[in-house]
Short mmCIF file of C-alpha atoms in Angstrom, two decimals:
data_model
loop_
_atom_site.label_atom_id
_atom_site.label_comp_id
_atom_site.label_asym_id
_atom_site.label_seq_id
_atom_site.Cartn_x
_atom_site.Cartn_y
_atom_site.Cartn_z
CA MET B 14 -133.41 33.99 -134.00
CA ALA B 15 -133.17 30.73 -135.65
CA PRO B 16 -135.77 28.84 -137.06
CA GLU B 17 -137.96 25.56 -136.11
CA SER B 18 -135.65 22.34 -137.14
CA HIS B 19 -138.69 21.54 -139.72
CA PRO B 20 -138.29 23.13 -142.92
CA ASP B 21 -141.85 22.91 -143.87
CA SER B 22 -142.55 25.58 -140.79
CA VAL B 23 -139.89 27.94 -142.06
CA PRO B 24 -141.70 30.99 -144.81
CA ASP B 25 -139.21 31.05 -148.10
CA SER B 26 -138.24 34.32 -147.80
CA HIS B 27 -136.64 33.68 -145.12
CA LEU B 28 -133.95 31.31 -146.68
CA GLN B 29 -132.87 33.07 -149.39
CA SER B 30 -128.73 33.87 -149.37
CA SER B 31 -126.78 36.19 -150.53
CA GLY B 32 -125.22 36.55 -153.52
CA SER B 33 -122.14 38.95 -153.95
CA ALA B 34 -124.26 41.73 -153.07
CA GLY B 35 -124.79 40.26 -149.35
CA SER B 36 -128.19 41.53 -149.51
CA GLN B 37 -130.11 38.21 -147.64
CA PRO B 38 -128.10 36.51 -144.57
CA ILE B 39 -126.36 32.97 -145.64
CA PRO B 40 -128.12 30.13 -143.84
CA VAL B 41 -126.35 28.02 -141.63
CA LEU B 42 -127.07 24.32 -141.01
CA LEU B 43 -125.96 23.77 -137.69
CA LEU B 44 -126.31 19.88 -137.32
CA LYS B 45 -126.94 20.19 -133.46
CA THR B 46 -130.28 19.89 -130.98
CA LYS B 47 -130.89 23.80 -130.35
CA SER B 48 -129.93 24.41 -126.55
CA SER B 49 -132.93 25.62 -124.31
CA PRO B 50 -133.73 28.49 -123.27
CA THR B 51 -131.00 29.85 -125.00
CA ASP B 52 -128.41 28.74 -127.44
CA PRO B 53 -125.16 30.57 -127.71
CA TYR B 54 -124.73 29.39 -130.98
CA ASP B 55 -128.31 31.11 -132.26
CA THR B 56 -127.73 34.02 -130.37
CA LEU B 57 -124.13 34.78 -131.90
CA PHE B 58 -124.83 33.93 -135.55
CA SER B 59 -128.72 35.61 -135.33
CA SER B 60 -126.95 38.86 -133.81
CA THR B 61 -124.83 39.61 -136.79
CA GLY B 62 -127.60 40.03 -139.44
CA GLU B 63 -125.16 37.93 -141.58
CA TYR B 64 -126.36 34.48 -140.98
CA THR B 65 -129.53 32.61 -140.61
CA PRO B 66 -128.83 29.48 -138.48
CA ILE B 67 -131.18 26.52 -138.77
CA PHE B 68 -130.58 23.67 -135.93
CA VAL B 69 -131.19 20.16 -137.63
CA PRO B 70 -130.86 17.38 -134.75
CA VAL B 71 -128.81 14.76 -135.80
CA LEU B 72 -127.46 13.17 -132.44
CA GLN B 73 -129.38 11.06 -129.98
CA HIS B 74 -127.29 9.68 -126.90
CA HIS B 75 -127.58 7.31 -124.04
CA ASN B 76 -125.13 6.60 -121.28
CA VAL B 77 -123.59 3.60 -120.34
CA ASN B 78 -120.65 2.15 -117.94
CA ASP B 79 -122.03 4.89 -115.40
CA ASP B 80 -121.56 1.63 -112.28
CA VAL B 81 -118.07 1.96 -113.77
CA VAL B 82 -117.31 5.68 -112.79
CA LYS B 83 -119.52 5.76 -109.88
CA GLY B 84 -117.56 2.83 -108.37
CA TYR B 85 -114.57 5.02 -108.78
CA ILE B 86 -116.03 7.66 -107.17
CA LEU B 87 -117.51 6.03 -104.21
CA ASP B 88 -113.74 4.10 -103.42
CA GLY B 89 -111.90 7.34 -103.80
CA SER B 90 -110.04 6.01 -106.82
CA ILE B 91 -110.09 9.57 -107.99
CA SER B 92 -108.12 12.09 -105.65
CA PHE B 93 -105.71 14.45 -106.59
CA GLY B 94 -102.45 13.15 -104.96
CA LYS B 95 -104.43 10.57 -103.20
CA GLY B 96 -106.08 7.88 -105.20
CA ARG B 97 -105.11 6.23 -108.14
CA PHE B 98 -105.95 8.30 -110.29
CA GLY B 99 -105.06 11.93 -110.06
CA GLY B 100 -107.92 13.84 -112.20
CA LEU B 101 -110.62 13.31 -115.01
CA ILE B 102 -109.68 14.47 -118.91
CA ILE B 103 -113.12 15.61 -120.35
CA THR B 104 -113.03 16.90 -123.79
CA SER B 105 -117.15 17.11 -124.58
CA GLN B 106 -120.57 18.43 -123.31
CA ARG B 107 -122.21 14.86 -123.67
CA ALA B 108 -119.91 13.75 -121.48
CA VAL B 109 -120.10 16.54 -118.55
CA GLU B 110 -123.81 15.40 -118.73
CA ALA B 111 -123.19 12.11 -117.87
CA LEU B 112 -120.57 13.24 -116.08
CA GLY B 113 -123.53 15.07 -113.95
CA GLY B 114 -126.30 12.68 -113.85
CA LEU B 115 -124.06 10.13 -112.05
CA LEU B 116 -123.16 12.41 -109.78
CA ASP B 117 -126.89 13.59 -109.20
CA GLU B 118 -127.60 9.71 -108.11
CA LEU B 119 -125.06 9.47 -105.97
CA LYS B 120 -125.62 12.68 -104.16
CA GLU B 121 -128.98 11.48 -102.64
CA SER B 122 -127.44 8.97 -100.06
CA ASN B 123 -123.84 10.32 -100.38
CA LYS B 124 -123.92 14.48 -100.43
CA ASP B 125 -120.78 15.08 -98.49
CA LEU B 126 -118.67 12.64 -100.23
CA ILE B 127 -119.90 13.86 -103.98
CA ASP B 128 -119.67 17.45 -102.31
CA ALA B 129 -116.15 17.04 -101.47
CA PHE B 130 -115.96 15.70 -105.18
CA PHE B 131 -117.00 18.70 -106.25
CA SER B 132 -114.94 21.05 -104.99
CA GLN B 133 -111.89 18.79 -104.85
CA THR B 134 -111.56 16.90 -108.22
CA ARG B 135 -109.28 18.54 -111.46
CA ILE B 136 -110.60 18.14 -114.43
CA TYR B 137 -108.42 18.37 -117.81
CA VAL B 138 -110.75 20.11 -120.53
CA VAL B 139 -110.81 21.02 -124.34
CA GLY B 140 -112.36 24.56 -125.17
CA PRO B 141 -114.44 26.88 -123.05
CA ALA B 142 -117.37 25.31 -123.50
CA THR B 143 -116.93 22.05 -122.03
CA LYS B 144 -115.09 23.98 -119.36
CA LYS B 145 -117.93 26.23 -118.17
CA ALA B 146 -120.50 23.54 -118.46
CA LEU B 147 -118.82 21.64 -115.70
CA VAL B 148 -117.83 24.79 -113.66
CA ASN B 149 -122.35 25.28 -113.75
CA LEU B 150 -122.33 21.43 -112.59
CA GLY B 151 -120.66 22.84 -109.76
CA PHE B 152 -116.54 22.19 -110.04
CA SER B 153 -114.14 24.76 -108.46
CA PRO B 154 -113.36 26.51 -111.83
CA GLU B 155 -109.22 26.66 -110.71
CA ASN B 156 -110.01 22.98 -110.69
CA VAL B 157 -111.25 22.58 -114.73
CA LEU B 158 -107.83 23.08 -116.48
CA GLY B 159 -106.83 23.45 -120.26
CA GLY B 160 -110.33 24.79 -121.27
CA GLU B 161 -108.11 27.66 -123.64
CA SER B 162 -106.49 24.67 -125.47
CA GLY B 163 -109.09 24.25 -128.27
CA ASN B 164 -108.15 20.76 -129.48
CA GLY B 165 -106.79 17.38 -128.30
CA LEU B 166 -103.12 17.74 -129.29
CA ALA B 167 -103.14 21.29 -127.78
CA LEU B 168 -104.32 20.01 -124.88
CA SER B 169 -101.93 16.76 -124.65
CA ASP B 170 -99.09 19.79 -124.62
CA TYR B 171 -100.38 21.41 -121.38
CA ILE B 172 -100.80 17.99 -119.77
CA ILE B 173 -97.42 17.18 -120.09
CA GLU B 174 -95.92 20.38 -119.56
CA THR B 175 -98.12 20.75 -116.13
CA TYR B 176 -97.76 17.05 -114.95
CA SER B 177 -95.58 16.19 -112.17
CA PRO B 178 -94.14 12.99 -110.50
CA GLY B 179 -96.96 11.34 -107.99
CA GLU B 180 -100.15 13.66 -109.35
CA GLY B 181 -101.69 10.11 -110.61
CA ASP B 182 -102.85 8.53 -113.76
CA LEU B 183 -105.54 10.19 -115.57
CA LEU B 184 -109.18 8.96 -116.02
CA PHE B 185 -110.79 10.08 -119.63
CA LEU B 186 -114.43 9.88 -120.04
CA THR B 187 -115.70 10.13 -123.77
CA GLY B 188 -117.72 8.77 -125.93
CA GLU B 189 -117.49 5.99 -128.56
CA THR B 190 -116.30 7.86 -131.24
CA HIS B 191 -112.95 10.05 -129.99
CA SER B 192 -109.39 10.89 -130.67
CA THR B 193 -106.67 9.29 -129.32
CA THR B 194 -104.30 12.37 -129.41
CA ILE B 195 -104.44 12.33 -125.58
CA PRO B 196 -104.59 8.72 -124.53
CA THR B 197 -101.41 7.49 -126.45
CA ARG B 198 -99.34 10.64 -126.91
CA VAL B 199 -99.38 12.01 -122.90
CA PRO B 200 -98.19 8.71 -122.02
CA GLU B 201 -95.71 8.52 -124.43
CA LYS B 202 -94.32 12.35 -123.85
CA LEU B 203 -94.56 11.75 -120.26
CA LYS B 204 -92.18 8.50 -120.40
CA SER B 205 -89.46 9.73 -123.40
CA GLU B 206 -89.23 13.63 -121.91
CA LYS B 207 -89.83 13.67 -118.27
CA GLU B 208 -89.27 9.73 -117.37
CA LEU B 209 -92.60 9.53 -115.88
CA ASP B 210 -94.88 6.37 -115.73
CA MET B 211 -98.17 7.52 -116.15
CA LYS B 212 -101.42 5.66 -117.36
CA ILE B 213 -104.52 7.28 -119.19
CA GLU B 214 -107.75 4.64 -118.70
CA GLU B 215 -110.25 5.35 -120.81
CA VAL B 216 -113.90 4.65 -120.29
CA VAL B 217 -116.63 5.42 -123.01
CA VAL B 218 -119.49 7.38 -121.18
CA TYR B 219 -122.26 7.54 -123.41
CA LYS B 220 -123.12 6.15 -126.98
CA THR B 221 -124.17 8.13 -130.10
CA GLY B 222 -126.73 7.21 -132.72
CA VAL B 223 -127.91 9.70 -135.69
CA MET B 224 -131.90 10.62 -134.24
CA GLU B 225 -134.98 8.70 -136.73
CA GLY B 226 -135.51 10.65 -139.30
CA PHE B 227 -132.34 12.62 -139.82
CA GLU B 228 -132.32 11.77 -143.10
CA ASP B 229 -135.49 12.91 -144.68
CA GLU B 230 -135.72 16.29 -142.35
CA PHE B 231 -131.91 17.14 -143.63
CA ARG B 232 -133.03 16.35 -146.88
CA GLY B 233 -135.84 18.67 -146.71
CA TRP B 234 -133.88 21.30 -145.61
CA LEU B 235 -131.13 20.78 -148.60
CA GLU B 236 -134.40 20.95 -151.01
CA LYS B 237 -135.75 24.03 -149.50
CA LEU B 238 -132.51 25.68 -149.87
CA ASP B 239 -132.64 25.16 -153.55
CA LYS B 240 -135.88 26.01 -154.02
CA ASN B 241 -134.64 29.95 -152.88
CA SER B 242 -131.64 29.47 -154.54
CA THR B 243 -130.60 32.94 -156.56
CA GLY B 244 -128.12 30.99 -158.83
CA ASP B 245 -125.32 32.92 -158.43
CA GLU B 246 -122.28 31.48 -158.56
CA ALA B 247 -121.03 33.88 -155.50
CA GLU B 248 -124.18 32.27 -153.88
CA THR B 249 -122.80 30.42 -150.19
CA ARG B 250 -124.39 28.10 -148.03
CA TRP B 251 -122.87 26.18 -144.85
CA ILE B 252 -123.12 23.02 -143.13
CA VAL B 253 -121.89 23.08 -140.16
CA VAL B 254 -120.98 19.12 -138.19
CA PHE B 255 -120.16 18.83 -134.87
CA SER B 256 -119.27 14.91 -134.49
CA PRO B 257 -117.67 11.87 -136.89
CA THR B 258 -121.25 10.59 -136.57
CA GLY B 259 -123.51 13.51 -137.56
CA THR B 260 -120.46 13.99 -140.30
CA ASP B 261 -121.11 10.61 -141.82
CA ALA B 262 -125.09 11.24 -141.95
CA ALA B 263 -125.12 14.48 -143.25
CA LEU B 264 -122.23 14.03 -146.35
CA LYS B 265 -124.39 11.10 -147.06
CA VAL B 266 -127.67 12.84 -148.04
CA ALA B 267 -125.98 15.91 -149.22
CA ASN B 268 -123.88 14.20 -152.05
CA GLU B 269 -127.20 12.06 -153.33
CA LYS B 270 -127.22 15.78 -154.93
CA GLY B 271 -124.19 15.04 -157.07
CA GLU B 272 -122.01 17.83 -158.51
CA ASN B 273 -123.76 19.24 -161.23
CA GLU B 274 -126.02 20.55 -158.71
CA LYS B 275 -126.30 24.39 -158.54
CA VAL B 276 -125.77 25.06 -155.11
CA LYS B 277 -122.68 24.14 -153.47
CA TYR B 278 -122.60 23.57 -150.22
CA LYS B 279 -119.71 24.17 -147.76
CA VAL B 280 -118.86 22.24 -144.62
CA CYS B 281 -117.55 23.40 -141.84
CA THR B 282 -116.27 21.73 -138.66
CA ILE B 283 -115.68 22.11 -135.22
CA GLY B 284 -112.34 20.73 -134.56
CA PRO B 285 -109.69 18.56 -136.25
CA THR B 286 -111.50 15.28 -135.06
CA THR B 287 -113.91 15.74 -137.23
CA SER B 288 -112.14 17.10 -140.03
CA ASP B 289 -110.04 14.18 -139.64
CA PHE B 290 -113.22 11.94 -140.11
CA LEU B 291 -114.06 13.68 -142.98
CA TRP B 292 -110.94 12.98 -145.18
CA GLN B 293 -110.90 9.31 -143.64
CA ALA B 294 -114.63 8.74 -144.73
CA PHE B 295 -115.82 11.55 -147.88
CA LYS B 296 -111.51 12.30 -149.12
CA ARG B 297 -113.00 15.75 -148.17
CA LYS B 298 -111.40 18.65 -146.49
CA PRO B 299 -113.37 20.83 -144.67
CA ASP B 300 -113.82 24.70 -146.15
CA ALA B 301 -113.76 25.64 -142.50
CA MET B 302 -112.45 24.58 -139.34
CA ALA B 303 -113.19 26.02 -135.62
CA LYS B 304 -109.50 26.62 -134.72
CA ILE B 305 -111.52 26.76 -130.79
CA PRO B 306 -114.38 24.06 -130.08
CA SER B 307 -117.01 27.50 -128.95
CA PRO B 308 -119.52 29.96 -131.15
CA GLN B 309 -117.32 32.67 -131.38
CA GLY B 310 -114.54 29.92 -132.80
CA LEU B 311 -117.05 28.32 -135.49
CA MET B 312 -118.59 32.34 -136.62
CA ASP B 313 -114.54 32.65 -136.95
CA ALA B 314 -114.29 30.01 -139.40
CA VAL B 315 -117.53 29.90 -141.26
CA LYS B 316 -116.58 34.18 -142.08
CA ASN B 317 -113.00 33.47 -143.11
CA GLY B 318 -114.57 30.75 -145.44
CA SER B 319 -117.11 32.71 -147.24
CA ARG B 320 -114.80 35.90 -147.39
CA MET B 321 -111.83 33.30 -149.25
CA ALA B 322 -114.75 31.51 -151.77
CA LEU B 323 -116.06 35.39 -152.69
CA GLU B 324 -112.05 36.65 -153.29
CA VAL B 325 -111.83 33.08 -155.77
CA VAL B 326 -115.28 34.27 -157.47
CA LEU B 327 -114.34 37.77 -157.94
#
């Protein structure tokens, strides 16, 4: 299983990464909080024996605009075929958590209404993890749509293809930093291709900041991994980023090391939004990007990226 997040808690022997012989697991710095009681990224990466997953928490979140969403739920605005909004769009687990928190509050005094909301509300999602989180929250699996789309562009195509007249607008519950692909592309395409007028209203339900102490902790991990470097030209280390905010914080620290360091860190992103930010902010393309934002999608990307790096060296 993955080591604790603080670098001083892990023996040096656990962090010797593989060279061309592949004798030691490759360190993978996952810039996220480790889920409890089990984390699917930890389980998958550890199970192969090829990687040492290391969790470094980078983000802290706080919910906002609860009253706006509560108002829409209580007045019946979110109701397929009946309300102003025919459904929701949710593309992150943080938004799921924000929605779940306010639904718990509402259920105390509006149980029947919230039970009906769980069973009847249609929700469009990106990725199987977000779908699973919503189903675990209590939403009907048949009403959680687009789980295999993988990214915002694919989900927008799915909505455009399946949307019918009279279904109403959509309410997009999102974070402060997000792609504008879905809220701009879907209405434009529906208008030009189907002559349908629909709107997507965005409500920011959580804001994200960098966790206090992250820079020192992350810098400590990089220094510890450098200390245990074999010096092999084929040696690989991965930094996996899950959000633009996390990317910004991590790359600023990683770039302090300069281009002359013997260990080069490869960057893998969870999807196109984070990849776009990486290029816009740092003029760097990711060394790998998950095709689907899931543990398996991420590990496949890291595997392919590691294989390509080894082929270049050989």
